[in-house]
Structures are given as C-alpha cells and as structure tokens.
Amino acid sequence: MTDLRTDGAAALEWAAGYLERVGELPVLAQVAPGEIRSRLPVTAPDDGEPFQDVLRDLDEILLPGVTHWQHPRYFAYFATSAVEEGILAELLAATLNSVAFLWRTAPAATELEYVVLDWVAELLGLPSGWHGHIEDTASTSTLAAIIAAREATGRDLIVCYEQAHSAADKAARMLGMRLRKVPTDDQFRLDPDALGDLSDAAVIVATVGTTASTAVDPVPAIAEACERSGTWLHVDAAYAGTAMVCPEFRWAFAGVDRADSVVVNAHKWMLTPMDCSLLWTRRPEEFRRAFSVIPEFLRTPDAEDALSLSEYGPVLGRRFRALKLWAVLRCRGRSGLQAHVRSGVELAARFEQWVAAEPGWEVCAPRDFSVVCFRLAGDDDRNRAVLERVNASGEMFISQAVLNGQYVLRLAIGQVSTTEADVRLAWEVLRREARDL
Ligand SMILES: Cc1ncc(COP(=O)(O)O)c(C=O)c1O
C-alpha cells in the first residue's frame, strides 16, 4: 500500500531535488527511439509493488528518456514553465479527482473555472463578460471554435494562411471542411488584402504570435472583413496572449475585442503546468448549440444546466484544471506574470543583438516577443547541421522553422529559471558548433 505521507514526502523531495538539479542534465533526452521501452517489462506486475520502486525506476529508467522542459536552456518550440504552486495544485486536483462534466458533479471546479477565466480576461485586456472555459490544448480550443463557427454560419470553409498553426489544417481534415490558405506579407503576417471572397467562409483563423516567428496578424483589418461577410473570427494567441498582461504589448491585441473566439494557452507562457488552454467567446450560445447533448442520465434542473462547462466543448469528463491556474495567478499576481514576460522578452532582445552583430549570422524575422529566428550564412544543410550539433551537445535545445522557404533556427525563451548566463552560454555553443562544422 502506498502511504501518502511517507511516499508523498519522498515524491515531493524528488520533485524539489529535480528542479534544483535539472540545469545539470542534458536538455534533450540522449536516448534512441525504443530504448526506454526496451528497458521496461512487457507486462504489468501481478502483485502490487512499493511506490519507492516507482520512484527508483523513474530515476534509473525513465529520467534518461526525459527531455527537460524545465531546464533553463530549453529554448525549443515554445519554452514553458510549470512553477511550484502549479505543481502542487496538480497534486491537490488529483487528490480531489473532480470530474467536472455537470455543475453538480463539481460545483467548485466549475465555478472556479468561470472565475479564473474572468480574471485572466481582465489581466489580458479582453472584454469583460465573455464566456471562458478551459480545454486541454489550443488544438482542441481551435477545433471547438471552428465547430461553433460552422454551426453559427452554416458554411464549411476555413480560411487561414501558411503561418497559421497546423491545428487549423488538422481541424479541417477531421471535420471534412475545406481549407483555403491565403498568402502572407513580407513580415509573415496574414495579408488581409489577399483574403478574397469570404461569402462562403465559416471562419478565419488569425494569429497573434505565430508559431514560427511570433508574427502578429493585422486583426482589425481581418475583423472588418469578417464583419462584412458574416464570417467567424477565431484568434489564436496560444503563445503571445500571455504577454498582454504587460501594457507595452497590448498593441498586439488591437481588434481582438471584435473576435468571436480567442485562445490563450496558460501552459505556454503563463507558468501553468501542461495542460491548460483558455478559450473565450462572445457567442457562448453558438458553442452551446454546437456541443450541448443531454441524454437523460445527464439531465439536471435548468438553473444548473447552462453552467455545466461540458456543454461548451467537445469533451464530457473535465479535469479540475482551474485549480492550478488559480494557484499560479494567486501566487504570482499580475506583477509576477509581468516580470516573467518582461524577463523573457529582454533576454530574447539581448540574444537578437548578439546575432545581429556577429558576422556570418543573421536575424531572419522581426522579433516582437521572446522568440528569435536566425540563421548561419550558407545553405539550409549547414543550419540543419548546427541545430543537430547543438542539440546533441545536451547543453541546450532549440528548434527550427521555415520562413520564406528558408530553414531558420529558432530560440524561444519562456523558462522561468533562464538567466542571461544561460542565453549567453547558448550563443557560445551555437558559435562553437558553427566553427567546428
Ligand atoms: C500559435 C499556436 N497555436 C496553437 C498551438 C497548439 O498548441 P497545443 O499544443 O496546445 O495544441 C501552438 C503550439 O505551439 C501554437 O504555437
């Protein structure tokens, strides 16, 4: 039998020790595909084993196969952090094991979700009174918004562009909807003049902070086109939305108040453990029309009905995700989130200056937030080789993107523990590996 006090204390000690030493581990897991699986038994044990054995095997078998997202030199994709209060709240949420599909199955989880979504809307400058709820990921949030858009418009065309996240492509395929991609301008933003005829468009997916270069689409012009054609506007601010907590970045949310739905991932830049995707809409009734299916066993008195958040999205059983977000918002406050965003942006600006000043390297896209797209002079293969070498070193982890048909390197800052020394070390590793090519 697992003892929550003694085994729990050991698990907590493991977690605290891990966060203290994670910076000394190789960022990218140094294992071959299949290696971890081959070290594990092929069947579950017949009889229960002590929890200590689980912790031991976590260290000995699994840890070598962990890519350390909590590492201060994790710079790939979008670097994220799960902070202490969020980690603890996950433990507490699992302890309560609420399944929030009806208001009555989880009144506190349901109502806290409404409250934290209102809090974050206010923090980010979204209009008050919008309906917000939590999905697992931005992929699901965007899928849900597209389904609501189809329901609201009766149309089956999704309009986006090549820099939109592939979640839109995936949604189109899953839903059997048509997808039209419009060209970008020279700064990798959706070009509103290229939108064309929207009379059969159900939804335009615009992005504030694209995945590749964090470009910000001209949302006011796109909103205008949507309003003219009766098209739903979904804004994907999965990464950059968090930056709106700082007044100096609010320009990027211009026009977002005219959107029909907006997604921001708290598990990206808002310090909240994976997974926690925040979806707001000013048209909750359209979501409800799209998603509310109430068989007899789910029937409750009407007053409870509209509050049940499973009526606004694709899933029935819902985790108590609001608890971790609440913990983060309370323990960091507005100022803590602002400090985190500003620190990432300042470090990225410094890195950008170093790259721009170094002969043989170039910055490849405007930098609005904490991501720098850059490359080494020469062909794509040289840049691919540098990326492979720096990642294999274990000292840092970056990823890549394609801009203007060209392969570029991408350094994303978002880890709460990243310091200037980490970014400087990353730059040294990059230059060393480029020299040694
Ligand atoms: C702009 C943008 N939208 C959506 C997503 C998808 O996020 P998720 O992994 O939560 O589905 C990402 C992921 O990086 C993203 O950058």
Short mmCIF file of C-alpha atoms and ligand atoms in Angstrom, two decimals:
data_model
loop_
_atom_site.label_atom_id
_atom_site.label_comp_id
_atom_site.label_asym_id
_atom_site.label_seq_id
_atom_site.Cartn_x
_atom_site.Cartn_y
_atom_site.Cartn_z
CA MET A 1 0.00 0.00 0.00
CA THR A 2 1.23 3.44 -0.83
CA ASP A 3 1.38 5.76 2.15
CA LEU A 4 0.53 9.30 1.17
CA ARG A 5 2.57 10.84 4.00
CA THR A 6 5.84 8.92 3.69
CA ASP A 7 5.74 8.15 -0.03
CA GLY A 8 4.31 11.59 -0.68
CA ALA A 9 7.20 13.19 1.21
CA ALA A 10 9.63 11.16 -0.90
CA ALA A 11 7.87 12.21 -4.11
CA LEU A 12 7.95 15.84 -3.05
CA GLU A 13 11.63 15.55 -2.18
CA TRP A 14 12.17 14.02 -5.63
CA ALA A 15 10.34 16.92 -7.27
CA ALA A 16 12.26 19.57 -5.31
CA GLY A 17 15.58 17.84 -5.97
CA TYR A 18 14.76 17.51 -9.66
CA LEU A 19 14.07 21.22 -10.04
CA GLU A 20 17.34 22.01 -8.25
CA ARG A 21 19.46 19.80 -10.50
CA VAL A 22 17.59 19.88 -13.81
CA GLY A 23 20.03 22.50 -15.14
CA GLU A 24 22.86 19.97 -14.89
CA LEU A 25 21.10 17.33 -17.01
CA PRO A 26 21.31 17.12 -20.82
CA VAL A 27 18.36 19.16 -22.06
CA LEU A 28 17.42 16.87 -24.94
CA ALA A 29 16.99 13.22 -23.99
CA GLN A 30 20.08 11.32 -25.13
CA VAL A 31 18.33 8.05 -25.99
CA ALA A 32 17.47 6.24 -29.21
CA PRO A 33 13.87 5.52 -30.21
CA GLY A 34 12.64 2.35 -28.47
CA GLU A 35 15.41 2.39 -25.86
CA ILE A 36 13.23 3.29 -22.89
CA ARG A 37 10.54 0.82 -23.89
CA SER A 38 13.10 -1.96 -24.16
CA ARG A 39 14.14 -1.38 -20.55
CA LEU A 40 10.63 -1.84 -19.19
CA PRO A 41 8.79 -5.12 -18.51
CA VAL A 42 6.33 -6.14 -21.20
CA THR A 43 3.51 -6.81 -18.72
CA ALA A 44 2.26 -5.12 -15.57
CA PRO A 45 3.27 -6.80 -12.28
CA ASP A 46 0.94 -9.48 -10.97
CA ASP A 47 1.15 -8.10 -7.47
CA GLY A 48 1.49 -4.56 -6.26
CA GLU A 49 4.96 -3.13 -5.71
CA PRO A 50 6.09 -0.42 -3.30
CA PHE A 51 5.87 3.19 -4.51
CA GLN A 52 9.59 3.53 -3.76
CA ASP A 53 10.22 1.17 -6.69
CA VAL A 54 8.29 3.51 -8.94
CA LEU A 55 10.45 6.44 -7.81
CA ARG A 56 13.62 4.38 -8.25
CA ASP A 57 12.66 3.39 -11.81
CA LEU A 58 11.68 6.96 -12.58
CA ASP A 59 15.27 7.90 -11.79
CA GLU A 60 17.04 4.93 -13.30
CA ILE A 61 14.92 4.03 -16.32
CA LEU A 62 12.73 6.95 -17.28
CA LEU A 63 14.81 10.02 -16.47
CA PRO A 64 17.38 9.34 -19.23
CA GLY A 65 14.43 9.43 -21.62
CA VAL A 66 13.11 12.77 -20.41
CA THR A 67 13.65 15.89 -22.48
CA HIS A 68 13.80 18.51 -19.79
CA TRP A 69 11.22 21.20 -20.45
CA GLN A 70 12.02 22.65 -17.01
CA HIS A 71 15.69 23.14 -17.97
CA PRO A 72 16.90 26.76 -18.08
CA ARG A 73 18.40 26.14 -21.53
CA TYR A 74 15.27 24.66 -23.04
CA PHE A 75 14.77 27.02 -25.99
CA ALA A 76 12.83 24.85 -28.45
CA TYR A 77 9.27 25.29 -29.81
CA PHE A 78 7.73 27.46 -27.09
CA ALA A 79 9.68 27.16 -23.85
CA THR A 80 7.28 26.75 -20.94
CA SER A 81 7.45 26.52 -17.17
CA ALA A 82 5.46 24.63 -14.57
CA VAL A 83 6.03 26.62 -11.38
CA GLU A 84 5.92 25.23 -7.87
CA GLU A 85 2.40 26.33 -6.97
CA GLY A 86 1.10 24.86 -10.21
CA ILE A 87 2.84 21.56 -9.49
CA LEU A 88 1.36 21.41 -6.00
CA ALA A 89 -2.11 22.29 -7.27
CA GLU A 90 -1.90 19.37 -9.72
CA LEU A 91 -1.32 17.10 -6.75
CA LEU A 92 -4.32 18.58 -4.98
CA ALA A 93 -6.52 18.34 -8.09
CA ALA A 94 -5.62 14.67 -8.42
CA THR A 95 -6.41 14.24 -4.73
CA LEU A 96 -9.92 15.66 -5.23
CA ASN A 97 -10.26 13.82 -8.56
CA SER A 98 -13.22 16.00 -9.53
CA VAL A 99 -14.85 15.13 -12.83
CA ALA A 100 -16.48 18.36 -13.87
CA PHE A 101 -18.98 17.35 -16.53
CA LEU A 102 -22.03 18.75 -14.76
CA TRP A 103 -22.15 21.68 -12.39
CA ARG A 104 -23.43 19.33 -9.66
CA THR A 105 -20.58 16.85 -10.10
CA ALA A 106 -18.09 19.63 -9.38
CA PRO A 107 -19.59 22.98 -8.37
CA ALA A 108 -16.30 24.37 -7.06
CA ALA A 109 -14.28 23.26 -10.10
CA THR A 110 -16.92 24.66 -12.46
CA GLU A 111 -17.32 27.99 -10.73
CA LEU A 112 -13.60 28.48 -10.14
CA GLU A 113 -13.11 27.91 -13.87
CA TYR A 114 -15.52 30.76 -14.62
CA VAL A 115 -13.76 32.97 -12.10
CA VAL A 116 -10.17 32.35 -13.27
CA LEU A 117 -11.17 32.82 -16.90
CA ASP A 118 -12.68 36.19 -15.93
CA TRP A 119 -9.52 37.05 -14.00
CA VAL A 120 -7.26 36.24 -16.93
CA ALA A 121 -9.54 38.08 -19.38
CA GLU A 122 -9.12 41.17 -17.21
CA LEU A 123 -5.36 40.66 -16.91
CA LEU A 124 -5.01 40.43 -20.69
CA GLY A 125 -7.40 43.25 -21.53
CA LEU A 126 -10.10 41.11 -23.12
CA PRO A 127 -13.64 42.48 -22.94
CA SER A 128 -15.48 41.72 -19.73
CA GLY A 129 -18.49 39.45 -19.92
CA TRP A 130 -17.05 36.98 -22.40
CA HIS A 131 -17.66 33.33 -21.67
CA GLY A 132 -14.48 31.42 -20.94
CA HIS A 133 -13.66 27.81 -20.29
CA ILE A 134 -10.62 25.55 -20.28
CA GLU A 135 -9.76 22.91 -22.87
CA ASP A 136 -6.72 20.66 -22.79
CA THR A 137 -4.80 22.27 -25.64
CA ALA A 138 -5.04 25.01 -28.23
CA SER A 139 -5.61 22.31 -30.84
CA THR A 140 -8.85 21.37 -29.08
CA SER A 141 -9.78 25.01 -28.43
CA THR A 142 -9.34 25.86 -32.11
CA LEU A 143 -11.24 22.75 -33.16
CA ALA A 144 -14.09 23.72 -30.83
CA ALA A 145 -14.15 27.29 -32.15
CA ILE A 146 -14.25 26.05 -35.75
CA ILE A 147 -17.14 23.73 -34.92
CA ALA A 148 -19.02 26.63 -33.30
CA ALA A 149 -18.27 28.77 -36.37
CA ARG A 150 -19.65 26.10 -38.70
CA GLU A 151 -22.75 25.84 -36.53
CA ALA A 152 -23.22 29.61 -36.47
CA THR A 153 -22.66 30.24 -40.18
CA GLY A 154 -23.81 27.01 -41.84
CA ARG A 155 -20.67 27.25 -44.02
CA ASP A 156 -17.83 24.82 -44.42
CA LEU A 157 -14.74 26.80 -45.41
CA ILE A 158 -11.83 27.59 -43.07
CA VAL A 159 -9.57 30.45 -44.13
CA CYS A 160 -6.06 30.76 -42.73
CA TYR A 161 -2.52 31.09 -44.10
CA GLU A 162 0.68 29.15 -44.21
CA GLN A 163 1.98 30.53 -40.91
CA ALA A 164 -1.18 29.53 -39.01
CA HIS A 165 -0.68 26.64 -36.62
CA SER A 166 -1.28 23.22 -38.15
CA ALA A 167 -4.17 22.78 -35.69
CA ALA A 168 -6.31 24.51 -38.35
CA ASP A 169 -5.23 22.01 -41.02
CA LYS A 170 -5.93 19.16 -38.65
CA ALA A 171 -9.36 20.53 -37.73
CA ALA A 172 -10.24 20.89 -41.43
CA ARG A 173 -9.28 17.29 -42.06
CA MET A 174 -11.11 15.94 -39.01
CA LEU A 175 -14.25 17.92 -39.76
CA GLY A 176 -14.25 17.34 -43.52
CA MET A 177 -14.21 21.12 -44.04
CA ARG A 178 -12.50 22.92 -46.88
CA LEU A 179 -9.34 24.90 -46.14
CA ARG A 180 -8.11 27.93 -48.05
CA LYS A 181 -4.68 29.37 -47.32
CA VAL A 182 -4.02 32.97 -48.22
CA PRO A 183 -0.54 34.47 -48.71
CA THR A 184 1.44 36.25 -46.01
CA ASP A 185 3.02 39.67 -46.27
CA ASP A 186 6.78 40.23 -46.04
CA GLN A 187 6.67 40.05 -42.24
CA PHE A 188 4.99 36.62 -42.15
CA ARG A 189 1.56 38.04 -41.26
CA LEU A 190 -1.74 37.26 -42.88
CA ASP A 191 -2.27 39.70 -45.73
CA PRO A 192 -5.86 41.00 -45.36
CA ASP A 193 -5.84 42.24 -48.97
CA ALA A 194 -5.40 38.65 -50.10
CA LEU A 195 -8.45 37.30 -48.26
CA GLY A 196 -10.58 37.34 -51.41
CA ASP A 197 -14.25 36.41 -51.44
CA LEU A 198 -15.34 35.35 -47.95
CA SER A 199 -19.01 34.81 -48.69
CA ASP A 200 -18.68 31.06 -48.15
CA ALA A 201 -16.13 31.26 -45.29
CA ALA A 202 -17.23 29.92 -41.92
CA VAL A 203 -14.16 31.13 -40.06
CA ILE A 204 -10.87 32.94 -40.41
CA VAL A 205 -8.16 31.75 -38.04
CA ALA A 206 -5.91 34.73 -37.29
CA THR A 207 -2.83 34.53 -35.10
CA VAL A 208 -1.34 36.83 -32.50
CA GLY A 209 2.13 35.33 -32.14
CA THR A 210 2.64 32.76 -34.89
CA THR A 211 4.38 29.50 -34.10
CA ALA A 212 7.32 30.14 -36.40
CA SER A 213 8.19 33.80 -35.90
CA THR A 214 5.56 35.11 -33.41
CA ALA A 215 4.21 37.48 -36.05
CA VAL A 216 1.04 39.37 -35.18
CA ASP A 217 -1.69 39.41 -37.80
CA PRO A 218 -3.48 42.70 -38.57
CA VAL A 219 -6.54 41.66 -36.58
CA PRO A 220 -8.53 44.94 -37.03
CA ALA A 221 -8.49 44.59 -40.83
CA ILE A 222 -9.32 40.89 -40.60
CA ALA A 223 -12.16 41.63 -38.16
CA GLU A 224 -13.55 44.14 -40.61
CA ALA A 225 -13.51 41.58 -43.42
CA CYS A 226 -15.23 39.07 -41.13
CA GLU A 227 -17.91 41.54 -40.14
CA ARG A 228 -18.62 42.38 -43.80
CA SER A 229 -19.01 38.73 -44.79
CA GLY A 230 -20.61 37.25 -41.67
CA THR A 231 -17.50 35.13 -41.06
CA TRP A 232 -16.49 33.96 -37.58
CA LEU A 233 -13.13 35.31 -36.38
CA HIS A 234 -11.06 32.98 -34.23
CA VAL A 235 -7.85 34.44 -32.81
CA ASP A 236 -5.08 32.04 -31.90
CA ALA A 237 -2.98 33.75 -29.25
CA ALA A 238 -1.82 30.47 -27.74
CA TYR A 239 1.67 31.74 -27.01
CA ALA A 240 1.67 35.53 -27.19
CA GLY A 241 -1.63 36.08 -25.39
CA THR A 242 0.12 35.96 -22.03
CA ALA A 243 2.27 38.96 -22.98
CA MET A 244 -0.89 41.11 -22.94
CA VAL A 245 -0.57 41.20 -19.16
CA CYS A 246 2.02 43.93 -19.85
CA PRO A 247 0.56 47.19 -21.17
CA GLU A 248 3.50 47.67 -23.54
CA PHE A 249 2.46 44.57 -25.54
CA ARG A 250 -1.27 45.34 -25.70
CA TRP A 251 -0.89 46.79 -29.21
CA ALA A 252 -0.79 43.18 -30.35
CA PHE A 253 -4.34 42.62 -29.13
CA ALA A 254 -5.79 45.52 -31.16
CA GLY A 255 -9.02 44.34 -32.74
CA VAL A 256 -9.19 41.15 -30.69
CA ASP A 257 -12.25 42.54 -28.91
CA ARG A 258 -14.03 42.07 -32.26
CA ALA A 259 -13.21 38.35 -32.43
CA ASP A 260 -15.82 35.66 -31.91
CA SER A 261 -13.39 33.43 -30.04
CA VAL A 262 -9.86 33.66 -28.68
CA VAL A 263 -7.48 31.05 -27.33
CA VAL A 264 -4.52 31.59 -24.99
CA ASN A 265 -2.54 28.69 -23.56
CA ALA A 266 -1.82 29.12 -19.87
CA HIS A 267 0.53 26.16 -20.26
CA LYS A 268 2.69 28.07 -22.67
CA TRP A 269 3.86 31.37 -21.19
CA MET A 270 1.61 31.64 -18.11
CA LEU A 271 3.68 29.38 -15.86
CA THR A 272 0.91 26.78 -15.56
CA PRO A 273 1.71 23.07 -15.89
CA MET A 274 0.59 21.31 -19.05
CA ASP A 275 -2.32 21.22 -19.91
CA CYS A 276 -4.43 24.36 -19.65
CA SER A 277 -5.80 26.08 -22.75
CA LEU A 278 -8.09 29.07 -22.18
CA LEU A 279 -10.88 29.64 -24.68
CA TRP A 280 -13.15 32.67 -24.60
CA THR A 281 -16.09 33.54 -26.77
CA ARG A 282 -18.53 36.38 -27.01
CA ARG A 283 -21.01 33.93 -28.54
CA PRO A 284 -21.44 31.19 -25.93
CA GLU A 285 -24.87 30.26 -27.23
CA GLU A 286 -23.31 29.18 -30.53
CA PHE A 287 -20.95 26.91 -28.62
CA ARG A 288 -23.83 25.52 -26.67
CA ARG A 289 -25.81 24.86 -29.82
CA ALA A 290 -22.82 23.06 -31.27
CA PHE A 291 -21.89 20.99 -28.24
CA SER A 292 -24.82 20.50 -25.90
CA VAL A 293 -26.04 16.92 -25.98
CA ILE A 294 -28.03 15.95 -22.90
CA PRO A 295 -29.20 12.37 -22.61
CA GLU A 296 -31.45 11.51 -19.68
CA PHE A 297 -28.64 10.49 -17.35
CA LEU A 298 -27.10 13.97 -17.63
CA ARG A 299 -30.35 15.86 -17.07
CA THR A 300 -30.35 18.36 -14.18
CA PRO A 301 -32.63 21.28 -13.26
CA ASP A 302 -32.39 24.10 -15.81
CA ALA A 303 -30.62 26.51 -13.49
CA GLU A 304 -27.67 24.17 -13.28
CA ASP A 305 -27.74 23.25 -16.92
CA ALA A 306 -26.28 26.33 -18.53
CA LEU A 307 -23.41 26.32 -16.06
CA SER A 308 -22.13 22.88 -17.00
CA LEU A 309 -18.99 23.56 -18.99
CA SER A 310 -19.12 20.27 -20.87
CA GLU A 311 -21.92 21.91 -22.87
CA TYR A 312 -19.43 24.33 -24.42
CA GLY A 313 -16.83 21.94 -25.78
CA PRO A 314 -16.16 18.50 -27.20
CA VAL A 315 -15.45 16.51 -24.04
CA LEU A 316 -17.69 15.37 -21.22
CA GLY A 317 -15.34 14.49 -18.36
CA ARG A 318 -13.31 17.55 -17.43
CA ARG A 319 -10.29 17.84 -15.11
CA PHE A 320 -10.06 20.42 -12.33
CA ARG A 321 -7.57 22.45 -14.35
CA ALA A 322 -8.72 25.74 -12.91
CA LEU A 323 -7.06 24.89 -9.59
CA LYS A 324 -3.51 25.08 -10.92
CA LEU A 325 -4.21 28.27 -12.83
CA TRP A 326 -5.80 29.79 -9.74
CA ALA A 327 -2.74 28.83 -7.70
CA VAL A 328 -0.41 30.42 -10.24
CA LEU A 329 -2.47 33.61 -10.51
CA ARG A 330 -2.66 33.96 -6.74
CA CYS A 331 0.98 33.17 -6.01
CA ARG A 332 2.45 35.29 -8.85
CA GLY A 333 -0.14 38.04 -9.21
CA ARG A 334 -0.23 40.45 -12.11
CA SER A 335 3.24 41.73 -11.26
CA GLY A 336 4.77 38.25 -11.18
CA LEU A 337 3.39 37.41 -14.62
CA GLN A 338 4.56 40.76 -15.96
CA ALA A 339 8.06 40.19 -14.58
CA HIS A 340 8.20 36.75 -16.19
CA VAL A 341 7.12 38.02 -19.61
CA ARG A 342 9.44 41.02 -19.49
CA SER A 343 12.42 38.94 -18.49
CA GLY A 344 11.90 36.57 -21.44
CA VAL A 345 11.50 39.45 -23.88
CA GLU A 346 14.60 41.25 -22.57
CA LEU A 347 16.73 38.13 -22.81
CA ALA A 348 15.49 37.49 -26.34
CA ALA A 349 16.30 41.09 -27.29
CA ARG A 350 19.84 40.63 -25.99
CA PHE A 351 20.29 37.40 -27.94
CA GLU A 352 18.94 39.09 -31.05
CA GLN A 353 21.53 41.88 -30.69
CA TRP A 354 24.38 39.37 -30.38
CA VAL A 355 23.26 37.55 -33.50
CA ALA A 356 22.77 40.77 -35.48
CA ALA A 357 26.24 41.99 -34.53
CA GLU A 358 28.04 38.76 -35.45
CA PRO A 359 29.39 38.43 -39.00
CA GLY A 360 28.17 35.27 -40.69
CA TRP A 361 24.87 35.18 -38.80
CA GLU A 362 21.60 36.92 -39.48
CA VAL A 363 18.27 37.58 -37.78
CA CYS A 364 15.51 36.33 -40.07
CA ALA A 365 12.27 37.86 -38.78
CA PRO A 366 11.09 40.83 -36.75
CA ARG A 367 11.08 39.93 -33.05
CA ASP A 368 8.09 41.13 -31.08
CA PHE A 369 8.25 38.84 -28.05
CA SER A 370 10.66 36.21 -26.69
CA VAL A 371 11.46 34.22 -29.84
CA VAL A 372 14.38 34.91 -32.17
CA CYS A 373 14.52 33.42 -35.68
CA PHE A 374 18.06 33.45 -37.03
CA ARG A 375 20.44 31.55 -39.24
CA LEU A 376 24.01 30.97 -40.13
CA ALA A 377 25.07 32.27 -43.54
CA GLY A 378 25.00 29.44 -46.03
CA ASP A 379 22.55 26.82 -47.10
CA ASP A 380 19.82 25.01 -45.17
CA ASP A 381 22.00 21.94 -44.67
CA ARG A 382 24.59 23.97 -42.75
CA ASN A 383 21.88 25.27 -40.45
CA ARG A 384 20.41 21.81 -40.02
CA ALA A 385 23.85 20.54 -39.08
CA VAL A 386 24.34 23.29 -36.49
CA LEU A 387 20.96 22.51 -34.97
CA GLU A 388 21.77 18.81 -34.73
CA ARG A 389 25.13 19.51 -33.14
CA VAL A 390 23.97 21.99 -30.51
CA ASN A 391 21.09 19.75 -29.52
CA ALA A 392 23.30 16.66 -29.38
CA SER A 393 25.64 18.53 -27.02
CA GLY A 394 22.94 18.36 -24.33
CA GLU A 395 23.84 21.92 -23.34
CA MET A 396 20.78 23.47 -24.94
CA PHE A 397 17.78 22.62 -27.09
CA ILE A 398 16.46 24.74 -29.96
CA SER A 399 14.10 24.02 -32.83
CA GLN A 400 13.66 25.20 -36.38
CA ALA A 401 11.12 26.84 -38.68
CA VAL A 402 10.73 27.66 -42.35
CA LEU A 403 10.37 31.31 -43.35
CA ASN A 404 10.33 32.43 -46.99
CA GLY A 405 11.10 28.85 -47.94
CA GLN A 406 14.31 29.01 -45.93
CA TYR A 407 15.28 26.85 -42.95
CA VAL A 408 15.86 29.03 -39.87
CA LEU A 409 16.89 28.35 -36.30
CA ARG A 410 14.58 29.43 -33.54
CA LEU A 411 15.47 30.29 -29.95
CA ALA A 412 12.42 30.64 -27.69
CA ILE A 413 12.70 31.93 -24.15
CA GLY A 414 9.99 31.09 -21.63
CA GLN A 415 11.55 29.08 -18.83
CA VAL A 416 11.21 30.88 -15.53
CA SER A 417 14.72 29.77 -14.49
CA THR A 418 16.50 31.04 -17.64
CA THR A 419 19.12 33.70 -16.89
CA GLU A 420 21.33 35.86 -19.07
CA ALA A 421 24.15 33.41 -18.38
CA ASP A 422 22.07 30.61 -19.93
CA VAL A 423 21.35 32.63 -23.05
CA ARG A 424 25.00 33.64 -23.31
CA LEU A 425 26.07 30.02 -22.98
CA ALA A 426 23.60 29.06 -25.71
CA TRP A 427 25.11 31.67 -28.01
CA GLU A 428 28.62 30.35 -27.25
CA VAL A 429 27.54 26.78 -28.00
CA LEU A 430 25.97 27.88 -31.29
CA ARG A 431 29.11 29.74 -32.38
CA ARG A 432 31.37 26.87 -31.28
CA GLU A 433 29.37 24.28 -33.20
CA ALA A 434 29.19 26.54 -36.28
CA ARG A 435 33.00 26.95 -36.18
CA ASP A 436 33.51 23.21 -35.83
CA LEU A 437 31.22 22.24 -38.73
C1 LIG B 1 0.19 29.66 -32.21
C2 LIG B 1 -0.10 28.25 -31.75
N1 LIG B 1 -1.34 27.78 -31.80
C3 LIG B 1 -1.65 26.54 -31.40
C4 LIG B 1 -0.68 25.70 -30.91
C5 LIG B 1 -1.07 24.31 -30.49
O1 LIG B 1 -0.95 24.22 -29.13
P1 LIG B 1 -1.36 22.90 -28.34
O2 LIG B 1 -0.11 22.09 -28.23
O3 LIG B 1 -1.84 23.41 -27.02
O4 LIG B 1 -2.41 22.19 -29.11
C6 LIG B 1 0.63 26.13 -30.84
C7 LIG B 1 1.69 25.25 -30.34
O5 LIG B 1 2.82 25.58 -30.22
C8 LIG B 1 0.93 27.43 -31.29
O6 LIG B 1 2.19 27.89 -31.30
#
